[in-house]
PDB file of C-alpha atoms in Angstrom:
ATOM      1  CA  MET V   1      24.567-158.891  33.695  1.00 50.00           C
ATOM      2  CA  LEU V   2      26.404-156.602  34.815  1.00 48.00           C
ATOM      3  CA  ARG V   3      26.552-153.336  31.743  1.00 50.00           C
ATOM      4  CA  PHE V   4      22.923-154.338  31.683  1.00 46.00           C
ATOM      5  CA  ALA V   5      22.575-152.920  35.114  1.00 46.00           C
ATOM      6  CA  ALA V   6      24.490-150.335  34.733  1.00 47.00           C
ATOM      7  CA  ALA V   7      23.040-148.840  31.754  1.00 48.00           C
ATOM      8  CA  LEU V   8      19.681-149.219  33.842  1.00 43.00           C
ATOM      9  CA  ALA V   9      20.513-146.991  36.834  1.00 50.00           C
ATOM     10  CA  LEU V  10      22.547-144.803  34.397  1.00 48.00           C
ATOM     11  CA  GLY V  11      19.248-144.321  32.041  1.00 51.00           C
ATOM     12  CA  LEU V  12      16.728-144.084  35.506  1.00 47.00           C
ATOM     13  CA  SER V  13      19.211-141.863  36.920  1.00 50.00           C
ATOM     14  CA  LEU V  14      19.125-139.221  33.555  1.00 46.00           C
ATOM     15  CA  ALA V  15      15.247-139.841  33.091  1.00 47.00           C
ATOM     16  CA  ALA V  16      14.598-138.536  36.236  1.00 48.00           C
ATOM     17  CA  CYS V  17      16.528-135.011  34.891  1.00 49.00           C
ATOM     18  CA  ALA V  18      15.039-135.141  32.678  1.00 45.00           C
ATOM     19  CA  SER V  19      11.611-132.905  32.123  1.00 42.00           C
ATOM     20  CA  THR V  20       8.409-133.515  30.716  1.00 41.00           C
ATOM     21  CA  PRO V  21       5.994-131.823  28.729  1.00 42.00           C
ATOM     22  CA  GLY V  22       2.909-132.274  31.141  1.00 43.00           C
ATOM     23  CA  THR V  23       4.965-130.379  33.902  1.00 43.00           C
ATOM     24  CA  THR V  24       3.286-127.239  34.952  1.00 54.00           C
ATOM     25  CA  GLU V  25       5.086-124.078  36.337  1.00 79.00           C
ATOM     26  CA  GLN V  26       4.436-124.197  40.236  1.00 95.00           C
ATOM     27  CA  THR V  27       3.015-120.106  40.194  1.00 97.00           C
ATOM     28  CA  ILE V  28       0.764-118.278  38.096  1.00 98.00           C
ATOM     29  CA  ALA V  29       0.596-115.280  36.657  1.00 98.00           C
ATOM     30  CA  VAL V  30      -2.837-112.263  36.890  1.00 98.00           C
ATOM     31  CA  THR V  31      -2.082-109.657  35.078  1.00 98.00           C
ATOM     32  CA  GLY V  32      -4.124-106.285  33.890  1.00 98.00           C
ATOM     33  CA  SER V  33      -3.979-102.713  34.727  1.00 98.00           C
ATOM     34  CA  ILE V  34      -6.464-100.909  36.728  1.00 98.00           C
ATOM     35  CA  ALA V  35      -8.284 -97.618  35.321  1.00 97.00           C
ATOM     36  CA  TYR V  36     -11.366 -95.214  35.958  1.00 97.00           C
ATOM     37  CA  ARG V  37     -13.696 -92.673  33.628  1.00 96.00           C
ATOM     38  CA  GLU V  38     -13.652 -89.478  35.679  1.00 96.00           C
ATOM     39  CA  ARG V  39     -11.158 -87.489  33.818  1.00 94.00           C
ATOM     40  CA  ILE V  40      -9.299 -86.673  36.952  1.00 93.00           C
ATOM     41  CA  ALA V  41      -5.450 -86.824  37.821  1.00 95.00           C
ATOM     42  CA  LEU V  42      -4.273 -88.840  40.308  1.00 96.00           C
ATOM     43  CA  PRO V  43      -1.972 -87.054  43.081  1.00 94.00           C
ATOM     44  CA  PRO V  44       1.615 -87.767  42.933  1.00 92.00           C
ATOM     45  CA  THR V  45       1.223 -89.387  46.456  1.00 94.00           C
ATOM     46  CA  ALA V  46      -1.565 -91.700  45.689  1.00 97.00           C
ATOM     47  CA  LYS V  47      -1.360 -95.502  46.817  1.00 97.00           C
ATOM     48  CA  VAL V  48      -3.013 -98.014  44.936  1.00 98.00           C
ATOM     49  CA  GLU V  49      -3.774-101.370  46.164  1.00 98.00           C
ATOM     50  CA  VAL V  50      -4.085-104.721  44.157  1.00 98.00           C
ATOM     51  CA  ARG V  51      -5.441-108.151  45.813  1.00 98.00           C
ATOM     52  CA  LEU V  52      -6.097-111.612  44.829  1.00 98.00           C
ATOM     53  CA  ASP V  53      -8.677-112.875  47.772  1.00 98.00           C
ATOM     54  CA  ASP V  54     -10.150-116.514  47.347  1.00 98.00           C
ATOM     55  CA  VAL V  55     -14.235-115.010  48.381  1.00 97.00           C
ATOM     56  CA  SER V  56     -15.425-118.927  48.215  1.00 95.00           C
ATOM     57  CA  LEU V  57     -16.921-118.027  51.728  1.00 91.00           C
ATOM     58  CA  ALA V  58     -20.503-115.740  51.988  1.00 88.00           C
ATOM     59  CA  ASP V  59     -20.564-115.633  56.023  1.00 91.00           C
ATOM     60  CA  ALA V  60     -16.363-115.278  55.749  1.00 91.00           C
ATOM     61  CA  PRO V  61     -14.468-112.672  55.014  1.00 93.00           C
ATOM     62  CA  SER V  62     -11.896-113.438  51.957  1.00 94.00           C
ATOM     63  CA  ARG V  63      -8.820-114.330  52.378  1.00 96.00           C
ATOM     64  CA  THR V  64      -5.681-113.067  50.080  1.00 97.00           C
ATOM     65  CA  LEU V  65      -3.640-114.671  48.482  1.00 98.00           C
ATOM     66  CA  ALA V  66      -1.586-112.126  46.927  1.00 98.00           C
ATOM     67  CA  SER V  67      -1.225-108.656  46.826  1.00 98.00           C
ATOM     68  CA  GLN V  68       0.815-105.570  45.406  1.00 98.00           C
ATOM     69  CA  SER V  69       1.432-102.021  47.161  1.00 97.00           C
ATOM     70  CA  PHE V  70       3.093 -99.164  45.282  1.00 96.00           C
ATOM     71  CA  ASP V  71       2.860 -95.449  45.143  1.00 96.00           C
ATOM     72  CA  ALA V  72       1.685 -94.204  41.945  1.00 95.00           C
ATOM     73  CA  ALA V  73       4.379 -91.743  42.088  1.00 93.00           C
ATOM     74  CA  GLY V  74       3.248 -89.445  39.114  1.00 91.00           C
ATOM     75  CA  LYS V  75       1.241 -92.267  37.262  1.00 95.00           C
ATOM     76  CA  GLN V  76      -1.904 -91.968  35.909  1.00 96.00           C
ATOM     77  CA  VAL V  77      -4.457 -94.587  34.759  1.00 97.00           C
ATOM     78  CA  PRO V  78      -4.708 -96.915  33.233  1.00 97.00           C
ATOM     79  CA  ILE V  79      -1.759 -98.723  36.256  1.00 97.00           C
ATOM     80  CA  ALA V  80      -0.695-101.997  35.620  1.00 97.00           C
ATOM     81  CA  PHE V  81      -0.427-104.524  37.876  1.00 98.00           C
ATOM     82  CA  ALA V  82       1.005-108.014  38.633  1.00 98.00           C
ATOM     83  CA  LEU V  83       0.075-110.643  40.815  1.00 98.00           C
ATOM     84  CA  THR V  84       1.776-113.866  41.662  1.00 98.00           C
ATOM     85  CA  VAL V  85       0.145-116.894  43.331  1.00 98.00           C
ATOM     86  CA  ASP V  86       1.601-120.394  44.379  1.00 97.00           C
ATOM     87  CA  ARG V  87      -0.779-122.835  42.234  1.00 96.00           C
ATOM     88  CA  SER V  88      -0.598-124.866  45.480  1.00 96.00           C
ATOM     89  CA  ASP V  89      -2.517-122.285  47.469  1.00 96.00           C
ATOM     90  CA  LEU V  90      -5.569-122.953  44.759  1.00 96.00           C
ATOM     91  CA  ASP V  91      -8.448-125.041  45.145  1.00 95.00           C
ATOM     92  CA  PRO V  92     -10.111-125.822  42.426  1.00 94.00           C
ATOM     93  CA  ARG V  93     -13.618-125.740  44.567  1.00 95.00           C
ATOM     94  CA  HIS V  94     -12.992-121.808  45.460  1.00 96.00           C
ATOM     95  CA  SER V  95     -14.012-118.870  43.739  1.00 97.00           C
ATOM     96  CA  TYR V  96     -11.298-116.009  43.678  1.00 98.00           C
ATOM     97  CA  ALA V  97     -11.971-112.490  42.295  1.00 98.00           C
ATOM     98  CA  VAL V  98      -9.101-109.666  42.261  1.00 98.00           C
ATOM     99  CA  ALA V  99     -10.306-105.703  43.548  1.00 98.00           C
ATOM    100  CA  ALA V 100      -8.139-102.701  43.393  1.00 98.00           C
ATOM    101  CA  ARG V 101      -8.594 -99.677  45.216  1.00 98.00           C
ATOM    102  CA  ILE V 102      -6.160 -96.130  45.256  1.00 98.00           C
ATOM    103  CA  THR V 103      -6.236 -93.846  48.362  1.00 98.00           C
ATOM    104  CA  ASP V 104      -4.701 -90.622  48.543  1.00 96.00           C
ATOM    105  CA  ALA V 105      -1.594 -89.986  51.094  1.00 92.00           C
ATOM    106  CA  ASP V 106      -3.823 -90.007  54.156  1.00 94.00           C
ATOM    107  CA  GLY V 107      -5.456 -93.323  53.365  1.00 95.00           C
ATOM    108  CA  LYS V 108      -8.446 -92.134  52.193  1.00 97.00           C
ATOM    109  CA  LEU V 109     -10.002 -94.331  49.452  1.00 98.00           C
ATOM    110  CA  MET V 110     -10.459 -92.413  46.579  1.00 97.00           C
ATOM    111  CA  PHE V 111     -11.507 -94.906  43.841  1.00 98.00           C
ATOM    112  CA  ILE V 112     -12.324 -98.579  43.978  1.00 98.00           C
ATOM    113  CA  THR V 113     -13.632-101.910  42.369  1.00 98.00           C
ATOM    114  CA  ASP V 114     -17.311-102.337  42.766  1.00 97.00           C
ATOM    115  CA  THR V 115     -18.405-105.463  40.691  1.00 96.00           C
ATOM    116  CA  ARG V 116     -16.445-108.688  40.693  1.00 96.00           C
ATOM    117  CA  ASN V 117     -13.718-109.348  38.900  1.00 98.00           C
ATOM    118  CA  SER V 118     -13.397-113.370  38.940  1.00 97.00           C
ATOM    119  CA  VAL V 119     -10.346-114.921  37.855  1.00 98.00           C
ATOM    120  CA  THR V 120     -10.764-118.758  36.568  1.00 96.00           C
ATOM    121  CA  PHE V 121      -8.013-121.012  36.951  1.00 95.00           C
ATOM    122  CA  ASP V 122      -7.716-123.889  34.274  1.00 92.00           C
ATOM    123  CA  GLY V 123      -4.207-124.606  34.468  1.00 91.00           C
ATOM    124  CA  ARG V 124      -2.429-121.566  32.580  1.00 94.00           C
ATOM    125  CA  SER V 125       0.712-119.634  33.905  1.00 96.00           C
ATOM    126  CA  ALA V 126      -0.766-116.716  32.894  1.00 97.00           C
ATOM    127  CA  ILE V 127      -4.165-115.012  33.161  1.00 97.00           C
ATOM    128  CA  ASP V 128      -4.253-111.081  31.796  1.00 98.00           C
ATOM    129  CA  LEU V 129      -7.865-109.624  33.012  1.00 98.00           C
ATOM    130  CA  GLY V 130      -7.420-106.632  30.698  1.00 98.00           C
ATOM    131  CA  ILE V 131      -8.600-103.395  32.437  1.00 98.00           C
ATOM    132  CA  LEU V 132     -10.300-103.257  35.806  1.00 98.00           C
ATOM    133  CA  ASN V 133     -12.672-100.492  36.004  1.00 98.00           C
ATOM    134  CA  LEU V 134     -12.672 -98.235  38.787  1.00 98.00           C
ATOM    135  CA  VAL V 135     -15.320 -95.923  40.211  1.00 98.00           C
ATOM    136  CA  LYS V 136     -14.703 -92.909  42.637  1.00 97.00           C
ATOM    137  CA  THR V 137     -16.153 -92.822  46.141  1.00 96.00           C
ATOM    138  CA  ARG V 138     -17.729 -89.166  47.656  1.00 86.00           C
TER     139      ARG V 138
END
């Protein structure tokens, strides 16, 4: 009886350490790149910002879940981005979208997304949005 109890305790402790095939990762990577159609080079001082927002409420500001900001540092489009969001921050009843913008060194808006780039979280641990097109501002 004592051997059985010891074997059972050992088996349960080993089972607790094993990972199950259905386990999902805690974070989700949302990747893609931004580009625009104009044949204009970005100044080396341009700044890029990409955000993942909860856009569920029509009468309230969106809530940013993840963002990435960096200097273009001479890079030209297409420019890759990668956002990471915690799975626990997502609500399956909500709507999510990615928005991007490029500003000059003084903060003046140069390019921005003008369409909704929806993100559907369907259990995958990585989502590639492809190329998001930005439009030139005046």
